Structure formats: structure tokens, C-alpha cells
mmCIF file of C-alpha atoms in Angstrom:
data_model
loop_
_atom_site.group_PDB
_atom_site.id
_atom_site.type_symbol
_atom_site.label_atom_id
_atom_site.label_comp_id
_atom_site.label_asym_id
_atom_site.label_seq_id
_atom_site.Cartn_x
_atom_site.Cartn_y
_atom_site.Cartn_z
ATOM 1 C CA MET A 1 132.644 53.615 79.804
ATOM 2 C CA ALA A 2 129.924 54.364 77.431
ATOM 3 C CA LEU A 3 127.784 52.157 75.319
ATOM 4 C CA LEU A 4 127.706 52.688 71.568
ATOM 5 C CA HIS A 5 124.196 52.510 70.394
ATOM 6 C CA GLN A 6 124.730 51.168 66.805
ATOM 7 C CA PRO A 7 122.218 49.004 65.172
ATOM 8 C CA GLY A 8 123.173 45.214 65.855
ATOM 9 C CA SER A 9 126.087 46.088 68.136
ATOM 10 C CA ARG A 10 125.974 46.403 72.014
ATOM 11 C CA ARG A 11 129.842 46.265 72.479
ATOM 12 C CA PRO A 12 131.110 49.026 75.244
ATOM 13 C CA MET A 13 133.396 51.757 73.787
ATOM 14 C CA SER A 14 136.893 51.105 74.778
ATOM 15 C CA ASP A 15 138.681 54.101 73.182
ATOM 16 C CA ILE A 16 140.587 56.202 75.721
ATOM 17 C CA ASN A 17 141.066 59.768 75.174
ATOM 18 C CA VAL A 18 144.671 60.642 75.772
ATOM 19 C CA VAL A 19 144.775 64.525 74.916
ATOM 20 C CA PRO A 20 144.156 65.551 78.714
ATOM 21 C CA PHE A 21 147.140 63.303 79.526
ATOM 22 C CA ILE A 22 149.416 64.926 76.825
ATOM 23 C CA ASP A 23 148.277 68.364 78.407
ATOM 24 C CA VAL A 24 149.305 67.625 81.800
ATOM 25 C CA MET A 25 152.800 66.163 80.793
ATOM 26 C CA LEU A 26 153.489 69.177 78.750
ATOM 27 C CA VAL A 27 152.554 71.386 81.633
ATOM 28 C CA LEU A 28 154.716 69.271 83.902
ATOM 29 C CA LEU A 29 157.588 69.526 81.523
ATOM 30 C CA VAL A 30 157.416 73.391 81.249
ATOM 31 C CA ILE A 31 157.264 73.568 85.136
ATOM 32 C CA PHE A 32 160.473 71.293 85.404
ATOM 33 C CA MET A 33 162.300 73.248 82.837
ATOM 34 C CA ILE A 34 161.791 76.599 84.674
ATOM 35 C CA THR A 35 162.629 75.136 88.195
ATOM 36 C CA ALA A 36 165.608 73.026 87.224
ATOM 37 C CA PRO A 37 168.024 75.936 87.049
ATOM 38 C CA LEU A 38 166.856 77.288 90.411
ATOM 39 C CA LEU A 39 167.871 73.950 92.104
ATOM 40 C CA THR A 40 171.733 74.382 91.607
ATOM 41 C CA GLN A 41 173.239 73.948 95.061
ATOM 42 C CA GLY A 42 176.373 75.387 96.212
ATOM 43 C CA VAL A 43 178.101 78.200 98.172
ATOM 44 C CA LYS A 44 179.373 81.169 96.142
ATOM 45 C CA VAL A 45 183.196 81.748 97.003
ATOM 46 C CA GLU A 46 185.838 83.186 94.901
ATOM 47 C CA LEU A 47 188.818 80.713 94.637
ATOM 48 C CA PRO A 48 192.286 81.983 94.431
ATOM 49 C CA LYS A 49 193.732 81.448 91.016
ATOM 50 C CA THR A 50 196.942 79.011 90.835
ATOM 51 C CA ALA A 51 198.351 76.591 88.546
ATOM 52 C CA ALA A 52 197.789 73.030 90.184
ATOM 53 C CA LYS A 53 196.929 69.737 88.984
ATOM 54 C CA ALA A 54 193.252 68.687 88.781
ATOM 55 C CA ILE A 55 191.865 65.817 90.523
ATOM 56 C CA THR A 56 191.422 62.340 88.451
ATOM 57 C CA GLU A 57 188.066 60.979 87.736
ATOM 58 C CA GLU A 58 188.960 57.700 89.306
ATOM 59 C CA GLN A 59 189.230 58.761 92.822
ATOM 60 C CA LYS A 60 186.335 58.690 95.078
ATOM 61 C CA GLU A 61 183.997 61.758 95.755
ATOM 62 C CA PRO A 62 185.858 64.088 97.955
ATOM 63 C CA LEU A 63 184.894 65.464 101.167
ATOM 64 C CA ILE A 64 184.962 69.177 100.677
ATOM 65 C CA VAL A 65 184.842 72.023 103.416
ATOM 66 C CA THR A 66 183.968 75.190 102.269
ATOM 67 C CA VAL A 67 185.040 78.433 103.855
ATOM 68 C CA ASP A 68 183.026 81.500 102.568
ATOM 69 C CA ALA A 69 184.038 85.236 102.754
ATOM 70 C CA THR A 70 182.406 85.635 106.292
ATOM 71 C CA GLY A 71 184.158 82.518 107.883
ATOM 72 C CA ASN A 72 181.292 80.210 107.857
ATOM 73 C CA PHE A 73 182.075 76.404 107.246
ATOM 74 C CA TYR A 74 179.972 74.371 104.763
ATOM 75 C CA LEU A 75 180.263 70.379 104.106
ATOM 76 C CA ASN A 76 179.241 69.034 101.026
ATOM 77 C CA LEU A 77 178.144 65.645 102.361
ATOM 78 C CA ALA A 78 176.007 67.374 105.060
ATOM 79 C CA ASP A 79 172.143 66.873 105.247
ATOM 80 C CA LYS A 80 171.937 70.558 103.969
ATOM 81 C CA PRO A 81 175.225 71.493 102.057
ATOM 82 C CA ASN A 82 174.310 74.990 101.377
ATOM 83 C CA GLN A 83 173.690 75.955 105.168
ATOM 84 C CA PRO A 84 176.415 76.859 107.528
ATOM 85 C CA ILE A 85 177.434 74.457 110.125
ATOM 86 C CA THR A 86 179.514 75.084 113.326
ATOM 87 C CA ALA A 87 182.984 73.971 113.913
ATOM 88 C CA ARG A 88 181.683 71.291 116.514
ATOM 89 C CA THR A 89 179.315 69.842 113.892
ATOM 90 C CA LEU A 90 181.835 70.231 111.037
ATOM 91 C CA SER A 91 184.071 68.087 113.471
ATOM 92 C CA TYR A 92 181.478 65.453 114.294
ATOM 93 C CA LEU A 93 180.302 64.854 110.691
ATOM 94 C CA VAL A 94 183.901 64.620 109.208
ATOM 95 C CA THR A 95 184.574 61.961 111.870
ATOM 96 C CA ASN A 96 181.663 59.981 111.048
ATOM 97 C CA GLN A 97 182.334 60.060 107.280
ATOM 98 C CA LEU A 98 186.210 59.137 107.674
ATOM 99 C CA SER A 99 185.598 56.326 110.329
ATOM 100 C CA ALA A 100 182.918 54.724 108.056
ATOM 101 C CA LYS A 101 185.506 54.665 105.099
ATOM 102 C CA GLN A 102 188.699 53.333 107.180
ATOM 103 C CA ALA A 103 188.188 50.018 105.859
ATOM 104 C CA GLU A 104 188.573 51.432 102.280
ATOM 105 C CA ASN A 105 190.919 53.619 100.742
ATOM 106 C CA GLN A 106 190.303 56.980 102.671
ATOM 107 C CA ARG A 107 188.596 59.589 100.224
ATOM 108 C CA PRO A 108 190.182 62.827 99.498
ATOM 109 C CA VAL A 109 189.781 65.813 102.067
ATOM 110 C CA LEU A 110 189.681 69.039 100.514
ATOM 111 C CA VAL A 111 189.263 72.875 101.690
ATOM 112 C CA ARG A 112 187.578 75.299 99.477
ATOM 113 C CA GLY A 113 188.400 78.782 100.790
ATOM 114 C CA ASP A 114 187.184 82.124 99.471
ATOM 115 C CA LYS A 115 190.054 84.313 98.536
ATOM 116 C CA ASN A 116 188.318 87.140 100.713
ATOM 117 C CA ALA A 117 188.078 84.598 103.996
ATOM 118 C CA ASN A 118 189.989 85.184 106.871
ATOM 119 C CA TYR A 119 193.182 82.955 106.799
ATOM 120 C CA GLY A 120 192.872 82.038 110.413
ATOM 121 C CA LYS A 121 189.311 80.468 109.527
ATOM 122 C CA VAL A 122 191.023 78.442 106.657
ATOM 123 C CA VAL A 123 193.647 77.153 108.889
ATOM 124 C CA GLU A 124 190.815 76.369 111.684
ATOM 125 C CA ALA A 125 189.138 74.264 109.071
ATOM 126 C CA MET A 126 192.162 72.549 108.225
ATOM 127 C CA VAL A 127 192.790 71.714 111.900
ATOM 128 C CA LEU A 128 189.347 70.614 112.705
ATOM 129 C CA LEU A 129 189.681 68.066 109.452
ATOM 130 C CA GLN A 130 193.232 66.727 110.779
ATOM 131 C CA GLN A 131 191.593 66.298 114.391
ATOM 132 C CA ALA A 132 188.493 64.580 112.842
ATOM 133 C CA GLY A 133 190.950 61.760 111.264
ATOM 134 C CA ALA A 134 191.843 63.393 107.752
ATOM 135 C CA LYS A 135 195.485 61.956 107.012
ATOM 136 C CA SER A 136 196.110 64.699 104.432
ATOM 137 C CA VAL A 137 194.135 67.964 103.619
ATOM 138 C CA GLY A 138 194.162 69.575 100.268
ATOM 139 C CA LEU A 139 193.297 73.024 99.038
ATOM 140 C CA ILE A 140 190.863 73.815 95.980
ATOM 141 C CA THR A 141 191.850 76.525 93.793
ATOM 142 C CA GLN A 142 190.743 78.273 90.629
ATOM 143 C CA PRO A 143 193.127 77.543 87.568
ATOM 144 C CA SER A 144 194.770 80.668 86.392
ATOM 145 C CA PRO A 145 193.912 81.912 82.956
ATOM 146 C CA SER A 146 197.305 81.435 81.650
ATOM 147 C CA ASP A 147 197.348 77.582 82.540
ATOM 148 C CA LYS A 148 194.064 76.911 80.366
ATOM 149 C CA LYS A 149 195.034 74.904 77.173
ATOM 150 C CA VAL A 150 194.074 76.368 73.670
ATOM 151 C CA SER A 151 192.477 73.923 71.576
#
């Protein structure tokens, strides 16, 4: 704090200069605006196009296993959802997720397979899910262009 040397006044100056704080906040805002689009997670897969009913929003977050075009497995609830995991790790993680939810209604279990993926790998993912305790396994597809509603 600085003292003002005004005649007859010996009070300390209590003004705070906020301009440096505003500059820092603007720099942080720019940094976050640039990096936010880079943080999107996910595995790039091309889903087959079909006519199917969408999942309702009242349902719990589904357990989604992704099989990419090269046959790698990914789990949306894993520690690192965009890194491939082995079949053994997939089975272990799904078993833990489903056994923790046994008291409640079981969450939906879905397989998201790339249209260029080996059919055997998609079936292997479905078998692993059923062995881990999934009562039913659904498939995720892309809506076909003819099914889109015109507003």
C-alpha cells in the first residue's frame, strides 16, 4: 500500500488496480476458446445407416462398446475412453459396471461397430458383453437419410 501525501491527510490509498486481472482473464478466455474444440473425445467410426428407434432420454447412460474398422475395442466408461482395450480388459470393466448396478435397473448395453469392421469382431464384443452379465445387447446405427423428418 502506498501512502498519499496530501496536506492534512495521512490515510493509506485503498484503490486496487484491476486492469492486470482483466488482461489475465481475457488471455485465459482466448486460450480456453482455442483448446475447447480440441478436447472432444471419441473414436471415429462410420455407423451403418438403418431405420431404428432412438433411445429415450429417461434411460440411464448406456454402456457403449465401440469396435473400430481395425477391430479394436473401446469402452465409453473406461478411464481413457478413446484408447483401445483388450477383450479381457473389456470383459473385466463391463462385469464391474454391471455388477455395481444389479440392485437398480440395469443400464442399457450397446455395441457401436464401424460399418467396415470385421463382423466377427462385432460378434465377439457382443459375446463378451453377454458373458460379463448383460441381459440384452443393442446395436447403434446411423439414421438413414430417408428417415429424417422434414420440419
